[in-house]
C-alpha positions as semicolon CSV with decimal commas, in nm:
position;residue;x (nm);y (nm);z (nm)
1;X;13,803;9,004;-10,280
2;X;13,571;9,248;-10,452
3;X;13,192;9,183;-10,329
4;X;13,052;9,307;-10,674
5;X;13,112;8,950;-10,886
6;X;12,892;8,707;-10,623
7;X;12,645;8,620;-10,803
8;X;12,426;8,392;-10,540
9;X;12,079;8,326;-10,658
10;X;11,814;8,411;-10,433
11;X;11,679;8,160;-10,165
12;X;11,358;7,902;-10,280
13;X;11,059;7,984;-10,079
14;X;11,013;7,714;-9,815
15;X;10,756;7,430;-9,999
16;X;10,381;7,478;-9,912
17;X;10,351;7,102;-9,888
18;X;10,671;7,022;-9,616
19;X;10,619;6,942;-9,276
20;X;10,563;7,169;-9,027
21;X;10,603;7,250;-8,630
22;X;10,249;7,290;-8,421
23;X;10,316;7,679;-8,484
24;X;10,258;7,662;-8,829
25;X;10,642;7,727;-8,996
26;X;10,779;7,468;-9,267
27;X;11,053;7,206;-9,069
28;X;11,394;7,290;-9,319
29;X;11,469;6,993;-9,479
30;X;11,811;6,863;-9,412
31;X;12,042;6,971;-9,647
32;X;12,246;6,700;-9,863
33;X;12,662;6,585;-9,828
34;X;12,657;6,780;-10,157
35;X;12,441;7,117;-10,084
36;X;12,626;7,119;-9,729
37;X;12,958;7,087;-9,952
38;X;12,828;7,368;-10,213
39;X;12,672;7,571;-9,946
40;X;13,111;7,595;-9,796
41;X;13,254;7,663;-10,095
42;X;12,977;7,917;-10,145
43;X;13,124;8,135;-9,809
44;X;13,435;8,162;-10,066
45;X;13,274;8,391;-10,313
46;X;13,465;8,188;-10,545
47;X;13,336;8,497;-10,857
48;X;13,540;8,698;-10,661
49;X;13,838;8,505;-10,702
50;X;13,822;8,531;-11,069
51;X;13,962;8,889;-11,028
52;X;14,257;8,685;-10,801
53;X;14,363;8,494;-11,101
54;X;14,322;8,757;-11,319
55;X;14,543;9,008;-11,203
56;X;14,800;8,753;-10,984
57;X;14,887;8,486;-11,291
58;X;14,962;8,780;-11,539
59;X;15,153;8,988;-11,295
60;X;15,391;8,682;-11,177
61;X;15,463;8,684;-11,528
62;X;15,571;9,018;-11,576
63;X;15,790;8,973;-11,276
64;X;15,968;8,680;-11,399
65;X;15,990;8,883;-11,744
66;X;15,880;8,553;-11,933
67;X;15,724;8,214;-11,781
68;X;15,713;8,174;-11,407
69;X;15,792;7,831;-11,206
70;X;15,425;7,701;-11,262
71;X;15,471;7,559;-10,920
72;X;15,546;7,865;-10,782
73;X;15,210;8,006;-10,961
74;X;15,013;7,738;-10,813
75;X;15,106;7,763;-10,503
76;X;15,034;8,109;-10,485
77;X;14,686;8,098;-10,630
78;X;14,612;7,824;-10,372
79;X;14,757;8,036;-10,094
80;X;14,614;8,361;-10,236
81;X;14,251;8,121;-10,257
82;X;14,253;8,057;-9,925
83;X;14,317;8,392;-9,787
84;X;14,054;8,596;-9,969
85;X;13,838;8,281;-9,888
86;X;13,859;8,317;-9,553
87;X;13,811;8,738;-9,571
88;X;13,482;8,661;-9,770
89;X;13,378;8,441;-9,539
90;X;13,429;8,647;-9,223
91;X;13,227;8,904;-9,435
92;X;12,940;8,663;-9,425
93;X;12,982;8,623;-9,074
94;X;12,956;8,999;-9,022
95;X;12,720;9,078;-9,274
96;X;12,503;8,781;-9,212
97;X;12,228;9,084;-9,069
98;X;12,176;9,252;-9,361
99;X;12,230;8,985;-9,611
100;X;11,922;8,853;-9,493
101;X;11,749;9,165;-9,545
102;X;11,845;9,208;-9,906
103;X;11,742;9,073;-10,206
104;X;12,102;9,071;-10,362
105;X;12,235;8,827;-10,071
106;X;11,938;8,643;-10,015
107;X;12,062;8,264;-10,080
108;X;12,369;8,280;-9,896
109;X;12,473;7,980;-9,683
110;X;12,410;8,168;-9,371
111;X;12,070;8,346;-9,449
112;X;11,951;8,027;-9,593
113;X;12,065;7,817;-9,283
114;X;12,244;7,555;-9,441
115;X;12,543;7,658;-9,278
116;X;12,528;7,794;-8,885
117;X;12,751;8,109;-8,831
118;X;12,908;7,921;-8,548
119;X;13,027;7,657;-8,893
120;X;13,104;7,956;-9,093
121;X;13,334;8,146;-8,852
122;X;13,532;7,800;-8,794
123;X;13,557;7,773;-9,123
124;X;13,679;8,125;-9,175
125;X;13,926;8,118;-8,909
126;X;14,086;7,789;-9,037
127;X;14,112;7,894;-9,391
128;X;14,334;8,197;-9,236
129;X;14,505;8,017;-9,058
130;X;14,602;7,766;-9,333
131;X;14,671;8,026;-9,579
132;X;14,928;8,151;-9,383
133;X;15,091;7,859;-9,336
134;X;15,031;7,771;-9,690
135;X;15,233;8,111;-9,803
136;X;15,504;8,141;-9,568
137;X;15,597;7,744;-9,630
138;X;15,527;7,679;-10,019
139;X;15,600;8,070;-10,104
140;X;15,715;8,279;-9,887
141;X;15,686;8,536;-9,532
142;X;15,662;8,847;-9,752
143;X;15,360;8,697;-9,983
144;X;15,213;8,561;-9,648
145;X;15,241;8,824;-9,477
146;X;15,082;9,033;-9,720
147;X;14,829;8,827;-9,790
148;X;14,712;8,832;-9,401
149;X;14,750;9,223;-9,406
150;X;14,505;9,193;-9,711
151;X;14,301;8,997;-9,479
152;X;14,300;9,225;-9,194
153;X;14,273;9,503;-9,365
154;X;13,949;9,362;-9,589
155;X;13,806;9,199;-9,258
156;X;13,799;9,453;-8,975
157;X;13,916;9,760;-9,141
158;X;13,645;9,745;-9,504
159;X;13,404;9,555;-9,323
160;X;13,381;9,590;-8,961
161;X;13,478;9,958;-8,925
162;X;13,422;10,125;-9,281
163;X;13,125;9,935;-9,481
164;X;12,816;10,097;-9,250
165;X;12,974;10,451;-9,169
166;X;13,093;10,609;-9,479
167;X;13,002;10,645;-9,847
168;X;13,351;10,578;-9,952
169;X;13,336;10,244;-9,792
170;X;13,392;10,057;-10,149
171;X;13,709;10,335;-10,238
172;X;13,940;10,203;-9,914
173;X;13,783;9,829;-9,998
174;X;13,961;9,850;-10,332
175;X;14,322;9,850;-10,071
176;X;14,218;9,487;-10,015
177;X;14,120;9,412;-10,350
178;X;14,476;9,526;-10,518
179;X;14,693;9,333;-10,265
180;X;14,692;9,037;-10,478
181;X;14,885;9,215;-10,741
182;X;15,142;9,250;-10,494
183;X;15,102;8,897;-10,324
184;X;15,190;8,798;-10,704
185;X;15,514;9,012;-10,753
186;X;15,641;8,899;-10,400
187;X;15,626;8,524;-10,491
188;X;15,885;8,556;-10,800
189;X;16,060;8,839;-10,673
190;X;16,049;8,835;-10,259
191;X;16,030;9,164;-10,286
192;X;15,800;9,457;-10,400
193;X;15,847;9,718;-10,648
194;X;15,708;10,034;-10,791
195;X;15,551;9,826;-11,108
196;X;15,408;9,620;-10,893
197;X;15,258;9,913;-10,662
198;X;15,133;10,067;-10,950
199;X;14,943;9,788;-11,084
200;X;14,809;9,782;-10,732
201;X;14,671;10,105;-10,774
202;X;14,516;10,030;-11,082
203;X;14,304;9,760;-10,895
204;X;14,236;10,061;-10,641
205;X;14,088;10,316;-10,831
206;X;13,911;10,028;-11,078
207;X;13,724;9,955;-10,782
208;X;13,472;10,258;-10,714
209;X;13,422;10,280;-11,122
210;X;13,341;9,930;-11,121
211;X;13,103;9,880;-10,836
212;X;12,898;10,185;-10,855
213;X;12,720;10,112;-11,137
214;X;12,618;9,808;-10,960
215;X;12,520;9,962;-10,667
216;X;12,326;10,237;-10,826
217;X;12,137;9,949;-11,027
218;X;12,058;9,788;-10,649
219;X;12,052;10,142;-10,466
220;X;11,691;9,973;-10,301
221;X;11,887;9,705;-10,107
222;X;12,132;9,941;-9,962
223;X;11,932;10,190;-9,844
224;X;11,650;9,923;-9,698
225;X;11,945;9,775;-9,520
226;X;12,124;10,168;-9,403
227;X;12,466;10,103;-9,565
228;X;12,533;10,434;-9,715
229;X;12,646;10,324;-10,076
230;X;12,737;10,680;-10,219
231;X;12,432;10,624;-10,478
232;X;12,238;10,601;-10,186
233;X;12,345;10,935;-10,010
234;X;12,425;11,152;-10,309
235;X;12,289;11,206;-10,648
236;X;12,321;11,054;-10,952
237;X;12,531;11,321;-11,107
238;X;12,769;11,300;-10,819
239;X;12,819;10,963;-10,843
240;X;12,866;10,965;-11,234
241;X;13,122;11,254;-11,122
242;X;13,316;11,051;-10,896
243;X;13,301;10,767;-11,146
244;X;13,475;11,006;-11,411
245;X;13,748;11,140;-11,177
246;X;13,841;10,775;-10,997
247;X;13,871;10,622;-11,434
248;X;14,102;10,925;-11,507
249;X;14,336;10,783;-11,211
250;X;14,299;10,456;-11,315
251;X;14,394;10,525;-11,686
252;X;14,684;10,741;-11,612
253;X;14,801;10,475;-11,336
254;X;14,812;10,227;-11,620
255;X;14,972;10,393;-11,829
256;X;15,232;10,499;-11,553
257;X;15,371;10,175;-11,617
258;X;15,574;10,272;-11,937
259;X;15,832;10,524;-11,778
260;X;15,899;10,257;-11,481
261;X;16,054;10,047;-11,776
262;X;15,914;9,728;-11,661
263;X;15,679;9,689;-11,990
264;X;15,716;9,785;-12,370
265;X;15,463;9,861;-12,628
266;X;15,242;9,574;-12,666
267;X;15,104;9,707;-12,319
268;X;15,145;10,041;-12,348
269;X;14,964;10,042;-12,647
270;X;14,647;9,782;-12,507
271;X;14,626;10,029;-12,212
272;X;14,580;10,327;-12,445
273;X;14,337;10,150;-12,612
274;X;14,134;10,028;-12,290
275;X;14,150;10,324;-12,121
276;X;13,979;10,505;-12,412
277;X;13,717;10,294;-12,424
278;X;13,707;10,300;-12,076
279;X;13,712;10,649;-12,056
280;X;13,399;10,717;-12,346
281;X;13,182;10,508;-12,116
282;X;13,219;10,670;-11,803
283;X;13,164;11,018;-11,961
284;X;12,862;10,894;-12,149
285;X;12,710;10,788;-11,806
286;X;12,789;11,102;-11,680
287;X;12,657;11,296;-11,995
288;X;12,341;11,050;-11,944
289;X;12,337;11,122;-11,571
290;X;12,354;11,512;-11,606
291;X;12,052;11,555;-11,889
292;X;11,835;11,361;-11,624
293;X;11,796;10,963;-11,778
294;X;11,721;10,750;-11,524
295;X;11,597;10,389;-11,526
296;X;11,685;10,166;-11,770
297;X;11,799;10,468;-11,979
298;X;12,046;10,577;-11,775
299;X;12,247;10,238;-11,848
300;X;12,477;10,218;-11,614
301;X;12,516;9,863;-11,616
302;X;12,729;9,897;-11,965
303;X;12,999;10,031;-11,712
304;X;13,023;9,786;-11,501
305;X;13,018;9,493;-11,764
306;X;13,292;9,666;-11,951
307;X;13,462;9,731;-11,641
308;X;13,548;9,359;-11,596
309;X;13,642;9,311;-12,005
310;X;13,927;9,592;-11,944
311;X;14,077;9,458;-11,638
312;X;14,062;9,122;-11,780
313;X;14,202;9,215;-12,106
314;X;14,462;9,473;-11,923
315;X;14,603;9,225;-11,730
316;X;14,624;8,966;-12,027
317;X;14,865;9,233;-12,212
318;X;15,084;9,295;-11,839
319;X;15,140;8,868;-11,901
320;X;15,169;8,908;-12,277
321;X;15,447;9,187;-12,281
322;X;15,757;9,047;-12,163
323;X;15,741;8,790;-12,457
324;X;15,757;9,076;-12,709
325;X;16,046;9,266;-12,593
């Protein structure tokens, strides 16, 4: 459910040659079965599920300490699929305002018009609605249940309440953005456990260090649009700061893992490894940010695109472990 892998491409400018009313503005074509079709799935943010898969597969794994019921995992994904579906959809619905304002969000379905927000808040309600079901029936009430909390929580709480009024807005969305981890556990286990809230917090403090580079690159459609994105209200150097501080947690969360006893050395030692990397590149942004490089110099887009390579490959040693005990 993070917002920072969409990667919608901008909206075509309307055609100089189309139709248009007696006041002078193009008639929108009709869109296609297909683009109408594309333009649904699109509400979905279906980048953003990537980091679903990634961290719920590997983590049912570790829970079932070898190969889960691959029914079971499916189920769960398509459950877990519908739920952040439906959260990024609402999000559209909400956001629909200033997506149309920035250049990031431009060619969503409801800037663009192919879908009405009327269509797109059906849409989102149903796909809650049948996640639910979907969970408690095929899985089970805990997973459901915490997948509609994740919901909730990502829905009114992130977006409705948090997104526009503070700059830690993207630190309390990270919540939502763990909950799969725990959605995963729950569906071997029916239960939840201190691995699995650990891994959860892993997710939560990978979250600021991962978007803010982003956002710093795209600081212009945040502050044209008044959603105070830290970069936006503080310096450079503080953001680089908080950067530093929130991959310290995240390293030393990971590697809290070992003394729970739920994971041996093949892990242990990946996470070491990641989080040095990890760890280099957020101090040499902040070493970049504090002798004044900004621009393309300042590079903070390195961050970010290692940011998804370690929670990729993190999570790949969390599934790998259990068969080298």
């Amino acid at each position: 459910m993070d917002p920072v892998l969409d990667r919608t491409a901008h909206a075509s400018p309307p055609d100089p040659g189309s139709p248009s009313h007696p006041g002078g503005l193009p008639v929108p074509h009709r869109p296609t079965f297909a683009a109408r079709v594309a333009a649904f799935v699109a509400l979905t943010k279906p980048r953003i599920i990537e980091l679903l898969l990634v961290t719920t597969i590997p983590v049912m794994f570790l829970a079932a300490q070898g190969v889960p019921d691959l029914a079971l995992v499916l189920a769960t994904c398509t459950g877990g699929y519908l739920s952040a579906g439906s959260a990024c959809a609402f999000n559209m619905y909400l956001d629909r305002d200033i997506d149309a304002r920035m250049d990031r969000t431009a060619g969503r379905p409801l800037v663009t018009g192919v879908v009405s927000p009327r269509e797109c808040l059906i849409f989102a309600g149903s796909l809650a609605l049948a996640s639910v079901g979907w969970l408690w029936f095929l899985v089970n009430p805990l997973s459901a249940l915490l997948a509609f909390g994740a919901l909730l929580f990502y829905t009114v709480i992130y977006t409705m309440l948090l997104k526009r009024r503070t700059s830690q807005n993207i630190v309390w969305g990270g919540i939502a953005g763990g909950m799969p981890v725990l959605i995963g556990w729950s569906a071997v286990t029916d239960s939840v456990s201190w691995t699995a809230v650990a891994l959860c917090l892993v997710v939560f403090f990978w979250t600021p260090p991962h978007y803010w580079p982003l956002s710093m690159k795209t600081r212009a459609d945040y502050e044209r649009v008044g959603v105070p994105m830290l970069p936006v209200v503080a310096g450079t150097t503080v953001v680089t700061r908080q950067i530093v501080v929130y991959s310290w947690l995240m390293v030393a969360m990971s590697l809290s893992l070992w003394p729970l006893g739920r994971v041996g050395w093949f892990y242990t030692c990946v996470a070491v490894g990641l989080g040095g990397c990890w760890l280099r590149e957020a101090h040499a942004l902040h070493a970049r940010a504090e002798v004044g490089l900004r621009g393309a110099k300042l590079k903070e887009m390195r961050l970010f695109h290692w940011s998804i390579s370690y929670i990729s490959l993190l999570f790949t040693a969390v599934a790998v472990d259990p068969f080298l005990r």
